[in-house]
PDB file of C-alpha atoms in Angstrom:
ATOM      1  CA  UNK A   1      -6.129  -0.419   0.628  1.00 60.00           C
ATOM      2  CA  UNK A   2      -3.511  -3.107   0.444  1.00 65.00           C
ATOM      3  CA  UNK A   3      -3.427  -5.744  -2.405  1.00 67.00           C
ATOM      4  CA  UNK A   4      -2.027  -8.745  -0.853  1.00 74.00           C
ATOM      5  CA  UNK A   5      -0.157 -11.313  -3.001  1.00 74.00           C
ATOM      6  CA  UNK A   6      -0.306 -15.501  -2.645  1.00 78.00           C
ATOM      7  CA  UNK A   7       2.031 -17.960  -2.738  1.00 80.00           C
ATOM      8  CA  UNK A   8       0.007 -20.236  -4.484  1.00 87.00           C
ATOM      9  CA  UNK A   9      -2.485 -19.566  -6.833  1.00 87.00           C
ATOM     10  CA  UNK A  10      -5.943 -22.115  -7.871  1.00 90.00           C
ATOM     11  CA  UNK A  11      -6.515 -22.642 -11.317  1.00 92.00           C
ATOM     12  CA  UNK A  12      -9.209 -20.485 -12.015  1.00 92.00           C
ATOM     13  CA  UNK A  13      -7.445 -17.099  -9.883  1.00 90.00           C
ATOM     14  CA  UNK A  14      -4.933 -17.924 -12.591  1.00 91.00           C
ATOM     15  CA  UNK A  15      -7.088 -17.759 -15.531  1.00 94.00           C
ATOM     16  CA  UNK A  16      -9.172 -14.803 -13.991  1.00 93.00           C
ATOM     17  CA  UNK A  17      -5.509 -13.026 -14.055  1.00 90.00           C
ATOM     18  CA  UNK A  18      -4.791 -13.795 -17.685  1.00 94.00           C
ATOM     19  CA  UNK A  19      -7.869 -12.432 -18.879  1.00 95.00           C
ATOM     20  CA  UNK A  20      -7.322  -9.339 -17.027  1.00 92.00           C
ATOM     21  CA  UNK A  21      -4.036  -9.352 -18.105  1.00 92.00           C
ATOM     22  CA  UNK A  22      -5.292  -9.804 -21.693  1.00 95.00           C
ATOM     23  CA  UNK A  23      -7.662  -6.270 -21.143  1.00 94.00           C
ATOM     24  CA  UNK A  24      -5.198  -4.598 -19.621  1.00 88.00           C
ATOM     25  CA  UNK A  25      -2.496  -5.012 -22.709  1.00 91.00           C
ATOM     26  CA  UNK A  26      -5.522  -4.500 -25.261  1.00 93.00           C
ATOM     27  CA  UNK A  27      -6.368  -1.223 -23.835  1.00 87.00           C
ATOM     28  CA  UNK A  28      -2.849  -0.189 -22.840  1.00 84.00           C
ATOM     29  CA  UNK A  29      -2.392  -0.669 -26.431  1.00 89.00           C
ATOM     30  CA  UNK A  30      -5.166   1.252 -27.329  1.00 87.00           C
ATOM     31  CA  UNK A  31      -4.434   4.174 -24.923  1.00 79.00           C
ATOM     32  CA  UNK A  32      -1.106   4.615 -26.429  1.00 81.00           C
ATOM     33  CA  UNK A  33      -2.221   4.525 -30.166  1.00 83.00           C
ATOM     34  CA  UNK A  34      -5.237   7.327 -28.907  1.00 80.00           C
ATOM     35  CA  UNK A  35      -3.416   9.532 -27.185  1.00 76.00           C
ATOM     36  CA  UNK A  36      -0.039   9.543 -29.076  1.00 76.00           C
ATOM     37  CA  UNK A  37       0.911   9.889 -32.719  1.00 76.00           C
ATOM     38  CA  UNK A  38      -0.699  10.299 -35.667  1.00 83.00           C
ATOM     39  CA  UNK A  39      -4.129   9.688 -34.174  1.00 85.00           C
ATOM     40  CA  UNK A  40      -3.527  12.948 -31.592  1.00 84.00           C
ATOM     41  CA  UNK A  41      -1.920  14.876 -34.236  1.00 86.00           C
ATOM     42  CA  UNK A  42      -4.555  14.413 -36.695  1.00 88.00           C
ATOM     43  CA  UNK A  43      -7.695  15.247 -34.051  1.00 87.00           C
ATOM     44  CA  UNK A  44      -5.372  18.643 -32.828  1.00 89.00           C
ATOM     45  CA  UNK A  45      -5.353  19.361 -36.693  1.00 91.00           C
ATOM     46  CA  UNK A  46      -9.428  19.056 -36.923  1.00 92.00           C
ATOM     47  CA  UNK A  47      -9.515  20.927 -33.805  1.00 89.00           C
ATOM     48  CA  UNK A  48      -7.711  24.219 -35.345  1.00 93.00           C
ATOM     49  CA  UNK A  49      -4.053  23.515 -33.651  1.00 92.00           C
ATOM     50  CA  UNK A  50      -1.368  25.384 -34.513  1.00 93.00           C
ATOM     51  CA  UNK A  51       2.158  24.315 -34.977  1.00 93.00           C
ATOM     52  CA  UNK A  52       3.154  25.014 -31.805  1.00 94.00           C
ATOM     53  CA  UNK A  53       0.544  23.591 -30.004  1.00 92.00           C
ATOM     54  CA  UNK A  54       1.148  20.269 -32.283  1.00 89.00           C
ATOM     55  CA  UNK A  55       4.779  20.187 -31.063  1.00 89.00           C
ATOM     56  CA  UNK A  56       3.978  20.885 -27.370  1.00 88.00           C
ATOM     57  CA  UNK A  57       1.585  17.911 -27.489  1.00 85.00           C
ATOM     58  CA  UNK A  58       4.547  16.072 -28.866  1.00 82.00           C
ATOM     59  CA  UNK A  59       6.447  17.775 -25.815  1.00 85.00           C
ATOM     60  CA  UNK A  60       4.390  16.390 -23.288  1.00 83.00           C
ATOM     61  CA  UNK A  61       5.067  12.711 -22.917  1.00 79.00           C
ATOM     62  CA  UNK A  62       8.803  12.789 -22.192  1.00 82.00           C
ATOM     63  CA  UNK A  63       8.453  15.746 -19.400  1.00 84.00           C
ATOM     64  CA  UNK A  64       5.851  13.359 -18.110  1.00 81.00           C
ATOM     65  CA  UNK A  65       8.156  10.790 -17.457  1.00 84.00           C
ATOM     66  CA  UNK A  66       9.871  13.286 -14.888  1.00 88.00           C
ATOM     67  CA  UNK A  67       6.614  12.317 -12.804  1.00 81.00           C
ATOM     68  CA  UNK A  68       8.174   8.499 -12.251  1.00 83.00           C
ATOM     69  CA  UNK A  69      11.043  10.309  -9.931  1.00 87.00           C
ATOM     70  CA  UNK A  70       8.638  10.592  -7.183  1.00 88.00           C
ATOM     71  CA  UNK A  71       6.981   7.217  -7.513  1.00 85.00           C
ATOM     72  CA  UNK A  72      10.014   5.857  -6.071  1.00 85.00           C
ATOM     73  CA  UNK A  73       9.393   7.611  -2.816  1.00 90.00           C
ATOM     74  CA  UNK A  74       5.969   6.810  -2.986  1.00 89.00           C
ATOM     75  CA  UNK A  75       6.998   2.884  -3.585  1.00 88.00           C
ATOM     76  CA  UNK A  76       9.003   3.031  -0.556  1.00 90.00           C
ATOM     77  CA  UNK A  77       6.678   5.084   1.665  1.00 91.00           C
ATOM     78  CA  UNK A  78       3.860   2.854   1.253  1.00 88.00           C
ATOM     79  CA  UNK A  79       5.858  -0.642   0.488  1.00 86.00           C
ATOM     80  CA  UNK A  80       3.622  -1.903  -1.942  1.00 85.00           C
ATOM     81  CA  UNK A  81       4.551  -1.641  -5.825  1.00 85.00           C
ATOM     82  CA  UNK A  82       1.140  -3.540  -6.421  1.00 85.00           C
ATOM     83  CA  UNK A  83      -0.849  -1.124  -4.756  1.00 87.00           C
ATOM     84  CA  UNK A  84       0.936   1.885  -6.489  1.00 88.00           C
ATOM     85  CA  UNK A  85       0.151   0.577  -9.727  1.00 86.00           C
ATOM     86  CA  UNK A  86      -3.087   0.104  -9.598  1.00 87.00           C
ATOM     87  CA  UNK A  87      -4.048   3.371  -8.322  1.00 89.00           C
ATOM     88  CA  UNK A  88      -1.366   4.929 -10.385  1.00 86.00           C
ATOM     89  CA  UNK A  89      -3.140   3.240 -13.584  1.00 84.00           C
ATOM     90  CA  UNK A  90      -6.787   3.992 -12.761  1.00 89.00           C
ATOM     91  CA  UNK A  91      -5.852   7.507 -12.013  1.00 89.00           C
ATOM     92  CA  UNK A  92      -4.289   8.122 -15.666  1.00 83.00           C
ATOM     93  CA  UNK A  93      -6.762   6.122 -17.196  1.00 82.00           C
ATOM     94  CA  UNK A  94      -9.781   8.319 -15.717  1.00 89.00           C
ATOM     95  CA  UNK A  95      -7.794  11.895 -16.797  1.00 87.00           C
ATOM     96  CA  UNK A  96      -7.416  10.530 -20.701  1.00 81.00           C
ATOM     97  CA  UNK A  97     -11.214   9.838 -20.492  1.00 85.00           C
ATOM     98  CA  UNK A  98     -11.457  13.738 -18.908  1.00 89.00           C
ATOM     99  CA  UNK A  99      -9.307  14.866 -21.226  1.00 83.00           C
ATOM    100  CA  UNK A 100     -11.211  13.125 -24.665  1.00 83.00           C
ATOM    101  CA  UNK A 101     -14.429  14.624 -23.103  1.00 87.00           C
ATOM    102  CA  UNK A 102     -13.179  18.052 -22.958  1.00 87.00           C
ATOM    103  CA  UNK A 103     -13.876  19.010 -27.072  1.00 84.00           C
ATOM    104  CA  UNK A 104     -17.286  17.681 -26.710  1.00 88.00           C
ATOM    105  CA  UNK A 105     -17.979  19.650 -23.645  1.00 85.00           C
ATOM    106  CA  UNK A 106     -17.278  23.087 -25.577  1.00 75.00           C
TER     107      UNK A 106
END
C-alpha cells in the first residue's frame, strides 16, 4: 500500500493532520516513559528481576538502534519513507502492547 502525498492541502486535511499529529506525540511520549526508565525498572523489580536482567533491559534500546541500518535499504527498495514509517510504527507499537500483556498472561 502506497501513501501518496499532495501538493496542496484543504483546510480541514490540515487540521485532521494536526490532531493526529497531536496523538501521535502524546503517545510517543507515553511509549517512551512506559517502556524506558524508571517506570520499566520499577515493574522488572515487582516482577522478581535480578540485576542482570535490570541491566540487560537497560541494554536493549541502543542494540535496537542497530535495526535502523537496514531501514535504509528498505527506504530505497520500496521508495517511500511515508509508507515505511507507518508500518514501521504500527508494527512496534503492536509488540509493546504484546510485550505488556505477557505478565498478565502467566
Amino acid at each position: 500500500m502506497r501513501f501518496k502525498s499532495k501538493e496542496n492541502l484543504k483546510e480541514s486535511e490540515v487540521e485532521k493532520g494536526l490532531k493526529f499529529i497531536l496523538f501521535d506525540g502524546v503517545t510517543s511520549h507515553l511509549m517512551g516513559v512506559l517502556t524506558g526508565g524508571v517506570f520499566l525498572v520499577a515493574v522488572a523489580l515487582h516482577l522478581g528481576a535480578s540485576n542482570f536482567q535490570i541491566g540487560l533491559l537497560a541494554a536493549i534500546p541502543p542494540l535496537v538502534q542497530l535495526v535502523q541500518l537496514p531501514a535504509i535499504f528498505i527506504i530505497e527498495k520500496i521508495k517511500s519513507r511515508k509508507t515505511v514509517s507507518i508500518y514501521s510504527a504500527f508494527t512496534g507499537r503492536l509488540i509493546w502492547f504484546i510485550i505488556a500483556a505477557i505478565p498478565f498472561a502467566f
